Amino acid sequence: MRIVEACKAIAQARGGRVIVATMGAMFAFDMLGVTERRLSSVPLMGGAASLGLGLALARPDHGVIVVDGDASLLMQLGGLITVADAGATNLLHFVVQNGAQFAGASNLPVPGGHDVDFRAMALAAGYASAQVFDDAAALGDALPALLDASGPVFVVLKTEPEAPQFGPAKPQPEMPDRQFQRMGAEAEQLGVWYAAY
């Protein structure tokens, strides 16, 4: 499964839920034109679950979907326990497991790659349930039940890393400032939306 396929299925099924996304998922939602009710976890790498938890606890009447990355989650693995302990029933936490940090850019290998059992970690941390998908159609079929389930729910999305765009022959350009300012702008927009609903 490709990350854009997984994100497309999530975007189509999410209804009015807020999406918190990091890195590869963030760019996939950009590509799909998903702009409303979003918060990007950049430059807060590793913080997507914590951001999502804060939103879920602040507004338990609104669902929150976190689309995390494997490298990002490993940076703040203790967040699993914090999310589970808070017991946010309106939180659905996905992790894109592609074994590559900065997938589609430089594709640095993630420690443990595809062997890390994030599902087992989430269950051990105390999530209400956890599943694994490696097929976009199966994910799409399961999403209504996942979104209706009492959370926090954890879902591993096994995806293939996108081909790297950069390497020794093509160095990566410096990221524009707007890439690191978008989180604040999206937070302002989300605050306006929350106030209206």
Tab-separated table of C-alpha atoms in Angstrom:
chain	number	residue	atom	x	y	z
A	1	MET	CA	0.000	0.000	0.000
A	2	ARG	CA	1.190	3.527	-0.745
A	3	ILE	CA	0.852	6.306	1.797
A	4	VAL	CA	-1.309	8.415	-0.506
A	5	GLU	CA	-3.778	5.512	-0.852
A	6	ALA	CA	-4.051	5.177	2.922
A	7	CYS	CA	-4.448	8.934	3.413
A	8	LYS	CA	-7.083	9.103	0.678
A	9	ALA	CA	-9.135	6.400	2.409
A	10	ILE	CA	-8.813	8.258	5.734
A	11	ALA	CA	-9.763	11.604	4.178
A	12	GLN	CA	-12.836	10.116	2.498
A	13	ALA	CA	-14.073	8.455	5.701
A	14	ARG	CA	-13.200	11.067	8.332
A	15	GLY	CA	-16.421	13.114	8.304
A	16	GLY	CA	-15.956	16.163	10.540
A	17	ARG	CA	-12.956	14.808	12.440
A	18	VAL	CA	-9.748	16.783	12.805
A	19	ILE	CA	-6.592	15.333	11.231
A	20	VAL	CA	-3.186	15.744	12.868
A	21	ALA	CA	-0.468	14.538	10.488
A	22	THR	CA	3.287	14.459	10.352
A	23	MET	CA	5.883	14.258	7.583
A	24	GLY	CA	4.915	11.810	4.812
A	25	ALA	CA	1.224	11.837	5.714
A	26	MET	CA	1.246	15.616	5.874
A	27	PHE	CA	2.551	15.786	2.295
A	28	ALA	CA	0.088	13.109	1.144
A	29	PHE	CA	-2.869	15.102	2.533
A	30	ASP	CA	-1.435	18.195	0.816
A	31	MET	CA	-1.327	16.287	-2.474
A	32	LEU	CA	-4.947	15.199	-1.946
A	33	GLY	CA	-6.068	18.783	-1.316
A	34	VAL	CA	-7.175	18.131	2.276
A	35	THR	CA	-6.867	21.540	3.910
A	36	GLU	CA	-9.713	21.926	6.394
A	37	ARG	CA	-9.603	20.786	10.029
A	38	ARG	CA	-5.899	19.894	9.843
A	39	LEU	CA	-2.909	20.418	12.073
A	40	SER	CA	0.583	19.529	10.883
A	41	SER	CA	3.071	18.225	13.423
A	42	VAL	CA	6.044	20.014	11.882
A	43	PRO	CA	8.475	21.119	13.246
A	44	LEU	CA	7.302	19.158	16.305
A	45	MET	CA	8.631	15.815	15.028
A	46	GLY	CA	7.420	13.027	17.259
A	47	GLY	CA	4.656	15.141	18.744
A	48	ALA	CA	1.652	14.196	16.583
A	49	ALA	CA	0.098	11.888	19.195
A	50	SER	CA	0.481	14.521	21.914
A	51	LEU	CA	-1.073	17.224	19.720
A	52	GLY	CA	-3.929	14.904	18.827
A	53	LEU	CA	-4.462	13.980	22.464
A	54	GLY	CA	-4.649	17.636	23.482
A	55	LEU	CA	-7.296	18.298	20.831
A	56	ALA	CA	-9.243	15.165	21.775
A	57	LEU	CA	-9.288	16.062	25.468
A	58	ALA	CA	-10.152	19.724	24.813
A	59	ARG	CA	-13.141	18.823	22.644
A	60	PRO	CA	-14.417	15.326	23.436
A	61	ASP	CA	-17.411	16.069	21.200
A	62	HIS	CA	-15.109	16.098	18.140
A	63	GLY	CA	-13.206	13.108	16.786
A	64	VAL	CA	-9.462	13.366	16.202
A	65	ILE	CA	-7.393	11.321	13.766
A	66	VAL	CA	-3.615	11.250	14.165
A	67	VAL	CA	-1.560	10.025	11.205
A	68	ASP	CA	1.918	9.500	12.633
A	69	GLY	CA	5.137	8.200	11.123
A	70	ASP	CA	7.201	5.281	12.384
A	71	ALA	CA	10.362	7.360	12.814
A	72	SER	CA	8.365	10.163	14.432
A	73	LEU	CA	6.618	7.848	16.884
A	74	LEU	CA	9.913	6.224	17.870
A	75	MET	CA	11.237	9.673	18.832
A	76	GLN	CA	8.542	10.021	21.518
A	77	LEU	CA	7.438	6.470	22.168
A	78	GLY	CA	6.331	7.384	25.685
A	79	GLY	CA	3.469	9.257	24.053
A	80	LEU	CA	1.692	5.926	23.583
A	81	ILE	CA	1.381	5.525	27.339
A	82	THR	CA	0.266	9.138	27.804
A	83	VAL	CA	-2.465	8.729	25.169
A	84	ALA	CA	-3.630	5.396	26.570
A	85	ASP	CA	-3.618	6.651	30.157
A	86	ALA	CA	-5.726	9.683	29.215
A	87	GLY	CA	-8.328	7.343	27.706
A	88	ALA	CA	-9.484	9.709	24.960
A	89	THR	CA	-12.358	7.744	23.449
A	90	ASN	CA	-12.508	10.082	20.426
A	91	LEU	CA	-8.924	9.457	19.245
A	92	LEU	CA	-7.880	7.230	16.332
A	93	HIS	CA	-4.083	6.963	16.023
A	94	PHE	CA	-2.535	5.681	12.794
A	95	VAL	CA	1.175	5.073	12.310
A	96	VAL	CA	2.620	4.820	8.805
A	97	GLN	CA	5.223	2.055	8.990
A	98	ASN	CA	7.418	2.317	5.902
A	99	GLY	CA	10.822	1.805	7.532
A	100	ALA	CA	12.110	5.119	6.200
A	101	GLN	CA	12.628	8.466	7.861
A	102	PHE	CA	12.009	11.387	5.467
A	103	ALA	CA	10.405	8.924	3.040
A	104	GLY	CA	10.328	10.277	-0.481
A	105	ALA	CA	13.158	12.665	0.347
A	106	SER	CA	16.337	11.005	1.598
A	107	ASN	CA	14.799	7.742	2.930
A	108	LEU	CA	17.020	7.327	5.982
A	109	PRO	CA	16.520	3.873	7.509
A	110	VAL	CA	14.402	3.684	10.670
A	111	PRO	CA	15.878	1.591	13.523
A	112	GLY	CA	14.058	-1.727	13.459
A	113	GLY	CA	12.557	-0.963	10.052
A	114	HIS	CA	9.520	-3.125	9.357
A	115	ASP	CA	10.282	-5.455	12.287
A	116	VAL	CA	9.075	-3.099	15.036
A	117	ASP	CA	5.705	-4.326	16.363
A	118	PHE	CA	3.899	-1.034	16.944
A	119	ARG	CA	0.579	-2.849	17.377
A	120	ALA	CA	1.941	-4.822	20.324
A	121	MET	CA	3.461	-1.655	21.800
A	122	ALA	CA	0.126	0.185	21.627
A	123	LEU	CA	-1.745	-2.689	23.246
A	124	ALA	CA	0.902	-2.988	25.964
A	125	ALA	CA	0.615	0.766	26.564
A	126	GLY	CA	-3.126	0.382	27.115
A	127	TYR	CA	-4.847	1.388	23.867
A	128	ALA	CA	-8.402	0.041	23.655
A	129	SER	CA	-7.628	-1.841	20.428
A	130	ALA	CA	-5.011	-2.088	17.685
A	131	GLN	CA	-4.936	-3.430	14.133
A	132	VAL	CA	-2.587	-3.683	11.156
A	133	PHE	CA	-3.388	-3.051	7.473
A	134	ASP	CA	-1.227	-3.424	4.385
A	135	ASP	CA	-3.999	-3.058	1.790
A	136	ALA	CA	-5.873	0.161	0.976
A	137	ALA	CA	-9.140	-1.592	0.083
A	138	ALA	CA	-9.176	-3.522	3.360
A	139	LEU	CA	-8.412	-0.309	5.241
A	140	GLY	CA	-11.252	1.483	3.467
A	141	ASP	CA	-13.668	-1.314	4.379
A	142	ALA	CA	-12.583	-1.240	8.028
A	143	LEU	CA	-12.560	2.549	8.506
A	144	PRO	CA	-16.260	3.010	9.435
A	145	ALA	CA	-15.920	0.542	12.308
A	146	LEU	CA	-12.552	1.987	13.362
A	147	LEU	CA	-14.009	5.500	13.442
A	148	ASP	CA	-17.022	4.342	15.475
A	149	ALA	CA	-14.945	2.363	17.970
A	150	SER	CA	-14.326	3.704	21.446
A	151	GLY	CA	-10.702	4.759	21.603
A	152	PRO	CA	-7.991	5.328	21.839
A	153	VAL	CA	-7.675	3.056	18.819
A	154	PHE	CA	-4.313	2.340	17.170
A	155	VAL	CA	-3.790	1.287	13.537
A	156	VAL	CA	-0.539	0.345	11.828
A	157	LEU	CA	-0.440	1.165	8.114
A	158	LYS	CA	2.218	-0.955	6.418
A	159	THR	CA	3.277	1.073	3.395
A	160	GLU	CA	6.072	1.073	0.884
A	161	PRO	CA	8.444	4.036	1.117
A	162	GLU	CA	8.208	6.481	-1.745
A	163	ALA	CA	11.260	6.663	-4.022
A	164	PRO	CA	13.871	9.105	-2.698
A	165	GLN	CA	14.105	12.430	-4.513
A	166	PHE	CA	17.491	13.376	-3.096
A	167	GLY	CA	20.897	11.761	-2.760
A	168	PRO	CA	24.598	12.333	-3.413
A	169	ALA	CA	23.981	13.472	-6.982
A	170	LYS	CA	20.963	15.627	-6.062
A	171	PRO	CA	21.279	17.324	-2.660
A	172	GLN	CA	18.141	18.325	-0.820
A	173	PRO	CA	17.437	22.063	-0.916
A	174	GLU	CA	16.860	23.966	2.295
A	175	MET	CA	13.242	23.716	3.413
A	176	PRO	CA	11.307	26.982	3.072
A	177	ASP	CA	10.347	28.864	6.235
A	178	ARG	CA	6.642	28.432	5.466
A	179	GLN	CA	7.073	24.702	6.009
A	180	PHE	CA	7.879	25.426	9.643
A	181	GLN	CA	5.276	28.179	10.033
A	182	ARG	CA	2.321	26.184	8.785
A	183	MET	CA	1.619	24.558	12.153
A	184	GLY	CA	0.855	27.960	13.702
A	185	ALA	CA	-1.327	29.053	10.805
A	186	GLU	CA	-3.256	25.768	10.858
A	187	ALA	CA	-3.686	26.015	14.641
A	188	GLU	CA	-5.253	29.466	14.209
A	189	GLN	CA	-7.646	28.151	11.564
A	190	LEU	CA	-8.530	25.170	13.732
A	191	GLY	CA	-9.213	27.488	16.685
A	192	VAL	CA	-11.670	29.475	14.567
A	193	TRP	CA	-13.397	26.268	13.473
A	194	TYR	CA	-13.600	24.949	17.049
A	195	ALA	CA	-15.085	28.254	18.245
A	196	ALA	CA	-17.777	28.062	15.557
A	197	TYR	CA	-18.738	24.492	16.386
